[in-house]
Amino acid sequence: MNSAAPADDPQKMHLAFDLSFTHSEGRWARPGSWTNRTFPDVRMFQELAVTAERGGIDMLFFGDGTGLPDTWRGSTDAAVEWGVQWPRQDMSPFIAAMSAVTQHIGFGLTYSSTFMHPFYVARLLNSLDHVTSGRIAFNVVASTRLADAANYGYDQLLEHSLRYERMEEFVDVCQRLWDSVEPDAIVMDRETGRFADPSKVHPIDHHGQFFDVQGPLTSVPSPQGRPVLVQAGSSPQGIRTSAKFADLVFGIGGNAAGQARHRAALDAELVSNGRNPADVGILWTTQLVLGRSEDEAAARKLEMLEYWGDEAVGVYLSYNSGHDFSTVPERVVLGELADAIRAANASPAGFVGQLITELGVDHEMSRSEFFERGWRHAVGFDYTLSGTASQVADLLEENFAATGSRGGFMIGNPLSMPASYADVTELLVPELRRRGAMGEAYPGRTLRENLAR
């Protein structure tokens, strides 16, 4: 992601761990999960952070959702009973605790521009950037879930395009707040007692469609100036928004052709915004199952299908789309289902979008086939890479080259914490480093500098 790299110095692969669901969907009960710790014991995350840093992982990432899944059958019961995307903590204090036992690894934190206020988020992230000595990334999201909206006093979701318009204004306000106190504004002259230069502290006087913010930010400029900005929109409008401000993009993994289209669309939008595509990498969401032999990896991958039930799958699919899939008829046309999801201002880009990409908008399938595919989608079975460290490294290198060699992989947890992540640091990372696919661990002082290699 460094446009200044020489042509003969190929980009190196970056790896991040997605810790969003380390404890839910049955992972807490699987072999290799904690037996002497219970979520949300902060020591779980501290120990994992130390292990991940030892392996040179670039970033630990936390997605977020603030609603209890209630889309399936209009009830939260199944989500509570089976622990589907619940419970969720605000991970900002956990990140502070993890940063205290590490020195280099970065941390990605998610907040919703649909519900949050930019002044609060800008100030919080500035503070975390200080606490972590410049290791914070901000994953800004446009929320698509009615359960989340209800907790912020909304009885319906903003229309899709308005969510992105609000996100763009939200990020603009944050950026102006982070710039409102110049880097050298603090003078702290002990002889005169003068603390700061008022000519370098500026109100922003923002009056927009969604926000009114006077400014300036009531904080000292942080080590990075502003956090690394991350965005994960995969719709055409989401990609256009990413191109305006994102330093790093999260993309859907598992489909090389779709990934190539996303990369090409993002590059075109970056150019139209006067930005260099070489400066913005994509981390592809990727699940890995590693074994010390091919047979061991294959057997472990099959375990993924063992700890989900029909109700849990229904909860997962419905919550993530914003549509109650318990209402799917015995025969369903994918395009009609996508239209119904859009009509509720929910998101057709997930499971249903993937089915349409694969099968076509006019494809008709039975309810049983829909849920059979949904089961495999919920656990990520068809897109989970499995094998020995050498086999998986081959697949990652091939995918990295095919999608532009800019960015890397956001590794999710299909089995258990901490064992699944320990396999990556102990088996896969040494193999990638041996091949030269990953560069020097933490050559810079901040997360932004480390991602730029």
Coordinates of C-alpha atoms in Angstrom, one line a residue:
M1 CA 0.0 0.0 0.0
N2 CA 3.0 2.2 -0.5
S3 CA 3.0 4.0 -3.9
A4 CA 6.6 5.0 -3.4
A5 CA 7.8 1.3 -3.4
P6 CA 10.1 0.6 -6.4
A7 CA 8.7 -1.4 -9.2
D8 CA 11.0 -4.4 -8.4
D9 CA 9.9 -4.3 -4.7
P10 CA 6.6 -6.2 -4.8
Q11 CA 4.0 -5.4 -2.1
K12 CA 4.0 -7.6 0.9
M13 CA 0.9 -9.3 2.3
H14 CA -0.7 -7.9 5.4
L15 CA -2.6 -10.0 7.9
A16 CA -5.2 -9.0 10.5
F17 CA -7.3 -11.1 12.9
D18 CA -11.0 -10.6 13.0
L19 CA -12.0 -10.9 16.7
S20 CA -15.6 -9.9 16.2
F21 CA -17.1 -13.3 17.0
T22 CA -14.5 -15.2 18.9
H23 CA -17.0 -16.3 21.6
S24 CA -20.4 -16.6 19.7
E25 CA -22.1 -19.1 17.5
G26 CA -20.8 -22.0 19.6
R27 CA -17.1 -21.2 19.3
W28 CA -16.9 -21.0 23.1
A29 CA -17.7 -24.7 23.4
R30 CA -15.4 -26.1 20.7
P31 CA -12.1 -27.9 21.2
G32 CA -9.3 -25.4 21.4
S33 CA -11.4 -22.7 23.1
W34 CA -10.6 -21.2 26.5
T35 CA -11.4 -23.5 29.4
N36 CA -10.1 -21.2 32.2
R37 CA -11.5 -18.0 30.8
T38 CA -15.0 -16.8 30.1
F39 CA -16.0 -13.9 27.8
P40 CA -15.5 -11.0 28.4
D41 CA -12.5 -11.7 30.5
V42 CA -10.0 -9.1 29.3
R43 CA -7.1 -11.5 29.9
M44 CA -8.3 -13.6 27.0
F45 CA -7.8 -10.7 24.6
Q46 CA -4.5 -9.6 26.2
E47 CA -3.0 -13.1 25.9
L48 CA -4.2 -13.3 22.3
A49 CA -2.7 -9.8 21.5
V50 CA 0.7 -10.9 22.8
T51 CA 0.6 -14.1 20.8
A52 CA -0.5 -12.2 17.6
E53 CA 2.2 -9.6 18.0
R54 CA 4.8 -12.3 18.5
G55 CA 3.7 -13.6 15.1
G56 CA 3.8 -10.1 13.4
I57 CA 0.1 -9.8 12.8
D58 CA -0.6 -6.2 11.7
M59 CA -4.0 -5.6 13.3
L60 CA -6.6 -7.0 15.6
F61 CA -10.0 -6.0 14.4
F62 CA -13.4 -5.8 16.2
G63 CA -16.6 -5.4 14.2
D64 CA -19.7 -4.4 16.2
G65 CA -23.4 -4.4 16.3
T66 CA -25.5 -2.9 19.1
G67 CA -28.8 -4.7 18.7
L68 CA -29.8 -8.1 19.9
P69 CA -30.8 -10.1 16.8
D70 CA -34.6 -10.1 16.6
T71 CA -35.4 -10.4 12.9
W72 CA -35.9 -14.1 12.8
R73 CA -39.6 -14.7 13.7
G74 CA -39.7 -11.2 15.3
S75 CA -38.1 -12.5 18.5
T76 CA -34.7 -12.4 20.3
D77 CA -35.3 -15.8 21.8
A78 CA -33.3 -17.9 19.4
A79 CA -30.4 -15.5 19.3
V80 CA -30.2 -15.5 23.1
E81 CA -30.5 -19.3 23.3
W82 CA -27.8 -20.1 20.8
G83 CA -25.6 -17.1 21.3
V84 CA -25.8 -15.8 17.7
Q85 CA -23.9 -12.5 17.4
W86 CA -24.7 -11.9 21.1
P87 CA -23.4 -10.8 23.5
R88 CA -21.3 -7.9 22.3
Q89 CA -19.2 -5.5 24.3
D90 CA -17.9 -2.0 23.5
M91 CA -14.3 -3.0 22.8
S92 CA -12.7 0.4 23.3
P93 CA -11.6 -0.4 26.9
F94 CA -10.4 -3.8 25.8
I95 CA -8.2 -2.3 23.2
A96 CA -6.7 0.0 25.8
A97 CA -6.0 -3.0 27.9
M98 CA -4.4 -4.9 25.0
S99 CA -2.3 -2.0 24.1
A100 CA -0.8 -2.0 27.6
V101 CA 0.7 -5.5 27.1
T102 CA 1.9 -4.9 23.5
Q103 CA 4.0 -2.4 21.6
H104 CA 3.4 -2.7 17.9
I105 CA 0.2 -4.4 16.8
G106 CA -2.6 -2.2 15.6
F107 CA -6.3 -2.3 16.7
G108 CA -9.4 -1.7 14.6
L109 CA -12.5 -0.4 16.3
T110 CA -16.0 -0.1 14.7
Y111 CA -18.6 2.6 15.2
S112 CA -21.7 3.3 13.2
S113 CA -22.0 6.6 11.4
T114 CA -25.7 5.9 11.1
F115 CA -26.3 6.3 14.9
M116 CA -23.3 7.8 16.5
H117 CA -22.2 11.5 16.6
P118 CA -18.9 12.5 15.0
F119 CA -17.7 14.7 17.8
Y120 CA -18.0 11.9 20.3
V121 CA -16.3 9.4 18.0
A122 CA -13.5 11.7 16.9
R123 CA -12.7 12.5 20.6
L124 CA -12.8 8.9 21.7
L125 CA -10.5 7.7 18.8
N126 CA -8.1 10.6 19.4
S127 CA -7.8 9.4 23.0
L128 CA -7.3 5.8 22.0
D129 CA -4.6 6.8 19.5
H130 CA -2.8 8.4 22.4
V131 CA -3.3 5.4 24.7
T132 CA -2.0 3.0 22.0
S133 CA 0.8 5.3 20.8
G134 CA -0.6 5.6 17.3
R135 CA -2.0 2.1 16.7
I136 CA -5.8 2.8 16.1
A137 CA -7.9 2.2 13.0
F138 CA -11.5 3.3 12.7
N139 CA -13.9 1.1 10.8
V140 CA -16.8 3.3 9.9
V141 CA -20.0 1.5 9.0
A142 CA -23.4 2.3 7.7
S143 CA -25.8 0.2 9.8
T144 CA -28.4 -2.1 8.1
R145 CA -30.1 -3.7 11.1
L146 CA -33.4 -2.7 12.6
A147 CA -32.5 -4.1 16.0
D148 CA -29.5 -1.7 16.2
A149 CA -31.7 1.2 15.0
A150 CA -34.3 0.6 17.7
N151 CA -31.7 1.0 20.4
Y152 CA -31.0 4.5 19.2
G153 CA -34.6 5.5 19.0
Y154 CA -35.3 4.8 15.3
D155 CA -38.3 2.9 14.2
Q156 CA -37.0 2.3 10.7
L157 CA -33.7 2.4 8.9
L158 CA -32.5 5.3 6.8
E159 CA -32.7 4.7 3.1
H160 CA -29.6 3.1 1.7
S161 CA -28.2 6.1 -0.2
L162 CA -28.9 8.4 2.8
R163 CA -26.9 6.1 5.1
Y164 CA -23.9 6.7 2.8
E165 CA -24.5 10.4 2.6
R166 CA -24.6 10.5 6.4
M167 CA -21.4 8.5 6.5
E168 CA -19.6 10.9 4.2
E169 CA -20.6 13.9 6.2
F170 CA -19.7 12.0 9.4
V171 CA -16.2 11.2 8.2
D172 CA -15.7 14.8 6.9
V173 CA -16.6 16.2 10.3
C174 CA -14.3 13.8 12.1
Q175 CA -11.4 14.7 9.8
R176 CA -12.0 18.4 10.2
L177 CA -12.1 17.9 14.0
W178 CA -8.8 15.9 14.0
D179 CA -7.3 18.8 12.0
S180 CA -8.8 21.5 14.1
V181 CA -5.8 21.6 16.5
E182 CA -2.6 21.9 14.5
P183 CA 0.2 19.4 15.4
D184 CA 2.5 22.2 16.9
A185 CA -0.3 24.1 18.7
I186 CA 0.8 22.8 22.1
V187 CA 3.9 24.9 23.2
M188 CA 3.9 24.3 27.0
D189 CA 6.4 27.0 27.7
R190 CA 7.4 26.5 31.4
E191 CA 9.0 30.0 31.7
T192 CA 6.0 31.9 30.5
G193 CA 3.3 29.4 31.5
R194 CA 1.9 29.6 28.0
F195 CA 0.2 26.2 27.2
A196 CA -0.8 26.6 23.5
D197 CA -0.9 28.9 20.6
P198 CA -4.5 30.0 20.0
S199 CA -3.8 30.9 16.4
K200 CA -3.4 27.1 15.7
V201 CA -6.7 26.0 17.3
H202 CA -9.7 26.4 14.9
P203 CA -13.4 25.9 15.2
I204 CA -14.9 24.0 12.3
D205 CA -18.3 25.7 12.3
H206 CA -19.9 22.8 10.4
H207 CA -23.6 23.0 9.5
G208 CA -24.6 20.1 7.3
Q209 CA -27.5 17.9 6.3
F210 CA -27.1 15.6 9.3
F211 CA -24.8 17.4 11.8
D212 CA -24.1 20.7 13.4
V213 CA -20.7 20.8 15.0
Q214 CA -18.8 23.9 16.2
G215 CA -15.5 22.5 17.2
P216 CA -12.6 22.5 17.7
L217 CA -11.8 19.1 19.1
T218 CA -11.0 19.5 22.8
S219 CA -8.1 17.1 22.6
V220 CA -4.3 17.2 22.0
P221 CA -3.3 16.0 18.4
S222 CA -2.7 12.3 18.5
P223 CA 0.4 10.3 17.3
Q224 CA -1.2 9.5 13.9
G225 CA -3.0 12.8 13.6
R226 CA -6.1 10.7 12.8
P227 CA -6.7 7.0 12.9
V228 CA -6.4 4.8 9.9
L229 CA -9.8 5.0 8.2
V230 CA -11.4 1.7 7.1
Q231 CA -14.6 1.1 5.2
A232 CA -16.2 -2.2 4.0
G233 CA -18.9 -1.1 1.6
S234 CA -19.3 -3.6 -1.3
S235 CA -22.2 -2.1 -3.1
P236 CA -21.5 0.4 -5.9
Q237 CA -22.3 3.3 -3.6
G238 CA -20.3 1.7 -0.8
I239 CA -17.3 1.4 -3.1
R240 CA -17.7 5.1 -4.2
T241 CA -17.8 6.1 -0.6
S242 CA -14.7 4.0 0.2
A243 CA -12.8 5.8 -2.5
K244 CA -13.4 9.2 -1.0
F245 CA -11.7 8.6 2.3
A246 CA -10.6 5.0 3.2
D247 CA -7.0 4.2 3.9
L248 CA -7.9 0.6 3.9
V249 CA -10.9 -1.4 2.6
F250 CA -12.4 -4.6 3.9
G251 CA -13.7 -6.9 1.1
I252 CA -15.6 -10.1 0.9
G253 CA -13.3 -13.0 0.4
G254 CA -13.8 -16.4 -1.2
N255 CA -14.7 -15.5 -4.8
A256 CA -11.7 -14.4 -6.9
A257 CA -13.8 -13.1 -9.8
G258 CA -15.9 -11.0 -7.4
Q259 CA -12.8 -9.8 -5.6
A260 CA -11.2 -8.8 -8.9
R261 CA -14.4 -6.8 -9.8
H262 CA -14.3 -5.1 -6.4
R263 CA -10.6 -4.2 -6.9
A264 CA -11.2 -2.8 -10.4
A265 CA -14.3 -0.8 -9.3
L266 CA -12.4 0.7 -6.3
D267 CA -9.4 1.6 -8.5
A268 CA -11.6 3.4 -10.9
E269 CA -13.3 5.3 -8.2
L270 CA -10.0 6.2 -6.5
V271 CA -8.7 7.6 -9.8
S272 CA -11.9 9.7 -10.2
N273 CA -11.2 11.1 -6.7
G274 CA -7.7 12.0 -7.6
R275 CA -6.2 9.2 -5.5
N276 CA -3.5 6.7 -6.3
P277 CA -5.0 3.1 -6.2
A278 CA -1.6 1.8 -5.0
D279 CA -2.2 3.7 -1.8
V280 CA -5.4 1.8 -0.8
G281 CA -5.2 -1.9 0.0
I282 CA -8.0 -4.4 0.5
L283 CA -8.0 -6.9 3.3
W284 CA -10.2 -9.8 2.1
T285 CA -12.2 -11.5 4.8
T286 CA -10.9 -15.1 4.9
Q287 CA -11.5 -18.1 7.1
L288 CA -8.7 -20.6 7.5
V289 CA -8.5 -24.1 9.0
L290 CA -5.0 -25.3 9.3
G291 CA -3.7 -28.8 10.1
R292 CA -0.3 -30.4 10.4
S293 CA -1.5 -32.8 7.7
E294 CA -4.0 -32.5 4.9
D295 CA -6.3 -35.1 6.5
E296 CA -6.2 -33.3 9.8
A297 CA -7.2 -30.0 8.2
A298 CA -10.0 -31.7 6.3
A299 CA -11.4 -33.3 9.4
R300 CA -11.2 -30.0 11.3
K301 CA -13.0 -28.2 8.5
L302 CA -15.9 -30.6 8.8
E303 CA -16.3 -29.7 12.4
M304 CA -17.6 -26.3 11.2
L305 CA -20.9 -27.8 10.3
E306 CA -21.4 -29.5 13.7
Y307 CA -22.3 -26.7 16.0
W308 CA -25.0 -24.7 14.2
G309 CA -28.7 -25.6 14.2
D310 CA -31.5 -24.6 12.0
E311 CA -32.7 -21.8 14.3
A312 CA -29.2 -20.4 14.7
V313 CA -28.7 -20.3 10.9
G314 CA -32.1 -18.5 10.5
V315 CA -31.2 -16.0 13.1
Y316 CA -27.8 -15.3 11.5
L317 CA -29.1 -14.9 8.0
S318 CA -32.1 -12.8 9.0
Y319 CA -30.1 -10.4 11.2
N320 CA -27.4 -9.8 8.7
S321 CA -29.8 -9.0 5.9
G322 CA -32.5 -7.2 8.0
H323 CA -35.1 -9.5 6.5
D324 CA -37.0 -12.3 8.3
F325 CA -36.2 -15.4 6.3
S326 CA -38.7 -17.5 8.3
T327 CA -41.2 -16.1 5.8
V328 CA -39.4 -17.5 2.7
P329 CA -42.1 -19.5 0.7
E330 CA -41.7 -23.1 -0.5
R331 CA -40.4 -21.7 -3.8
V332 CA -38.6 -18.4 -4.0
V333 CA -37.2 -16.3 -6.9
L334 CA -34.0 -14.6 -5.8
G335 CA -34.6 -11.3 -7.5
E336 CA -38.1 -11.0 -5.8
L337 CA -36.5 -11.8 -2.5
A338 CA -33.8 -9.1 -3.0
D339 CA -36.6 -6.6 -3.9
A340 CA -38.4 -7.3 -0.7
I341 CA -35.2 -6.8 1.3
R342 CA -34.5 -3.5 -0.4
A343 CA -38.1 -2.4 0.2
A344 CA -37.3 -2.6 4.0
N345 CA -34.2 -0.5 3.5
A346 CA -32.2 -3.6 4.5
S347 CA -29.2 -5.1 2.8
P348 CA -29.5 -7.5 -0.2
A349 CA -25.7 -7.5 -0.7
G350 CA -24.9 -10.5 1.7
F351 CA -26.2 -14.0 1.3
V352 CA -28.9 -13.2 -1.2
G353 CA -26.5 -11.0 -3.2
Q354 CA -24.0 -13.9 -3.3
L355 CA -26.7 -16.3 -4.5
I356 CA -27.7 -13.8 -7.3
T357 CA -24.1 -13.4 -8.4
E358 CA -23.7 -17.1 -8.6
L359 CA -27.1 -18.2 -9.9
G360 CA -28.8 -15.1 -11.5
V361 CA -31.5 -12.7 -10.5
D362 CA -34.3 -14.9 -12.0
H363 CA -33.2 -18.2 -10.4
E364 CA -35.9 -20.0 -8.5
M365 CA -35.1 -22.4 -5.7
S366 CA -36.9 -24.3 -3.0
R367 CA -37.0 -23.2 0.6
S368 CA -35.0 -26.2 1.7
E369 CA -32.3 -25.5 -0.8
F370 CA -32.2 -21.9 0.3
F371 CA -31.6 -22.9 3.9
E372 CA -29.1 -25.6 3.0
R373 CA -27.1 -23.0 1.2
G374 CA -27.7 -20.6 4.0
W375 CA -26.2 -23.1 6.5
R376 CA -23.0 -23.3 4.6
H377 CA -23.0 -19.5 4.1
A378 CA -23.5 -18.9 7.8
V379 CA -20.4 -20.9 8.8
G380 CA -18.5 -19.8 5.7
F381 CA -17.9 -23.5 4.8
D382 CA -17.6 -23.1 1.0
Y383 CA -15.2 -20.2 1.3
T384 CA -13.0 -21.5 4.1
L385 CA -9.5 -22.4 3.1
S386 CA -8.1 -25.5 4.6
G387 CA -4.9 -27.5 4.4
T388 CA -1.4 -27.5 5.7
A389 CA 0.5 -24.3 6.1
S390 CA 2.2 -24.8 2.8
Q391 CA -1.1 -25.5 1.0
V392 CA -2.9 -22.5 2.5
A393 CA 0.1 -20.2 1.8
D394 CA -0.1 -21.3 -1.9
L395 CA -3.8 -20.3 -2.0
L396 CA -3.2 -17.0 -0.3
E397 CA -0.3 -16.1 -2.6
E398 CA -2.4 -16.9 -5.6
N399 CA -5.3 -14.9 -4.4
F400 CA -3.1 -12.0 -3.4
A401 CA -1.6 -11.8 -6.9
A402 CA -4.9 -12.2 -8.6
T403 CA -6.5 -9.3 -6.7
G404 CA -3.8 -6.7 -7.2
S405 CA -1.2 -7.5 -4.6
R406 CA -2.4 -4.6 -2.4
G407 CA -3.6 -5.3 1.1
G408 CA -3.9 -8.9 2.3
F409 CA -6.3 -10.9 4.4
M410 CA -8.6 -10.4 7.4
I411 CA -8.6 -13.8 9.0
G412 CA -11.7 -14.9 10.8
N413 CA -12.2 -17.6 13.4
P414 CA -14.3 -20.6 12.2
L415 CA -13.5 -22.9 15.1
S416 CA -12.2 -21.6 18.4
M417 CA -10.3 -18.9 20.3
P418 CA -7.4 -19.0 20.9
A419 CA -6.4 -22.3 19.1
S420 CA -7.5 -21.2 15.6
Y421 CA -5.4 -18.0 15.8
A422 CA -2.4 -19.7 17.4
D423 CA -2.3 -22.1 14.3
V424 CA -2.0 -19.0 12.1
T425 CA 0.9 -17.5 14.0
E426 CA 2.7 -20.8 14.7
L427 CA 2.2 -22.6 11.4
L428 CA 1.1 -20.2 8.6
V429 CA 3.0 -17.0 9.3
P430 CA 6.5 -18.6 9.4
E431 CA 5.7 -20.2 6.1
L432 CA 4.7 -16.9 4.5
R433 CA 7.8 -15.2 5.9
R434 CA 10.0 -18.0 4.6
R435 CA 8.6 -17.4 1.1
G436 CA 9.0 -13.6 1.4
A437 CA 5.3 -13.1 1.0
M438 CA 5.1 -11.1 4.3
G439 CA 7.6 -8.3 5.0
E440 CA 9.4 -7.2 8.1
A441 CA 7.2 -7.1 11.2
Y442 CA 6.4 -3.6 12.4
P443 CA 9.0 -1.5 10.5
G444 CA 7.2 1.7 11.5
R445 CA 6.2 3.6 14.6
T446 CA 2.5 3.7 14.0
L447 CA -0.2 1.5 12.5
R448 CA -0.4 3.7 9.4
E449 CA 3.4 3.4 8.9
N450 CA 3.3 -0.3 9.3
L451 CA 0.5 -0.7 6.8
A452 CA 2.3 1.4 4.2
R453 CA 5.2 -1.1 3.7

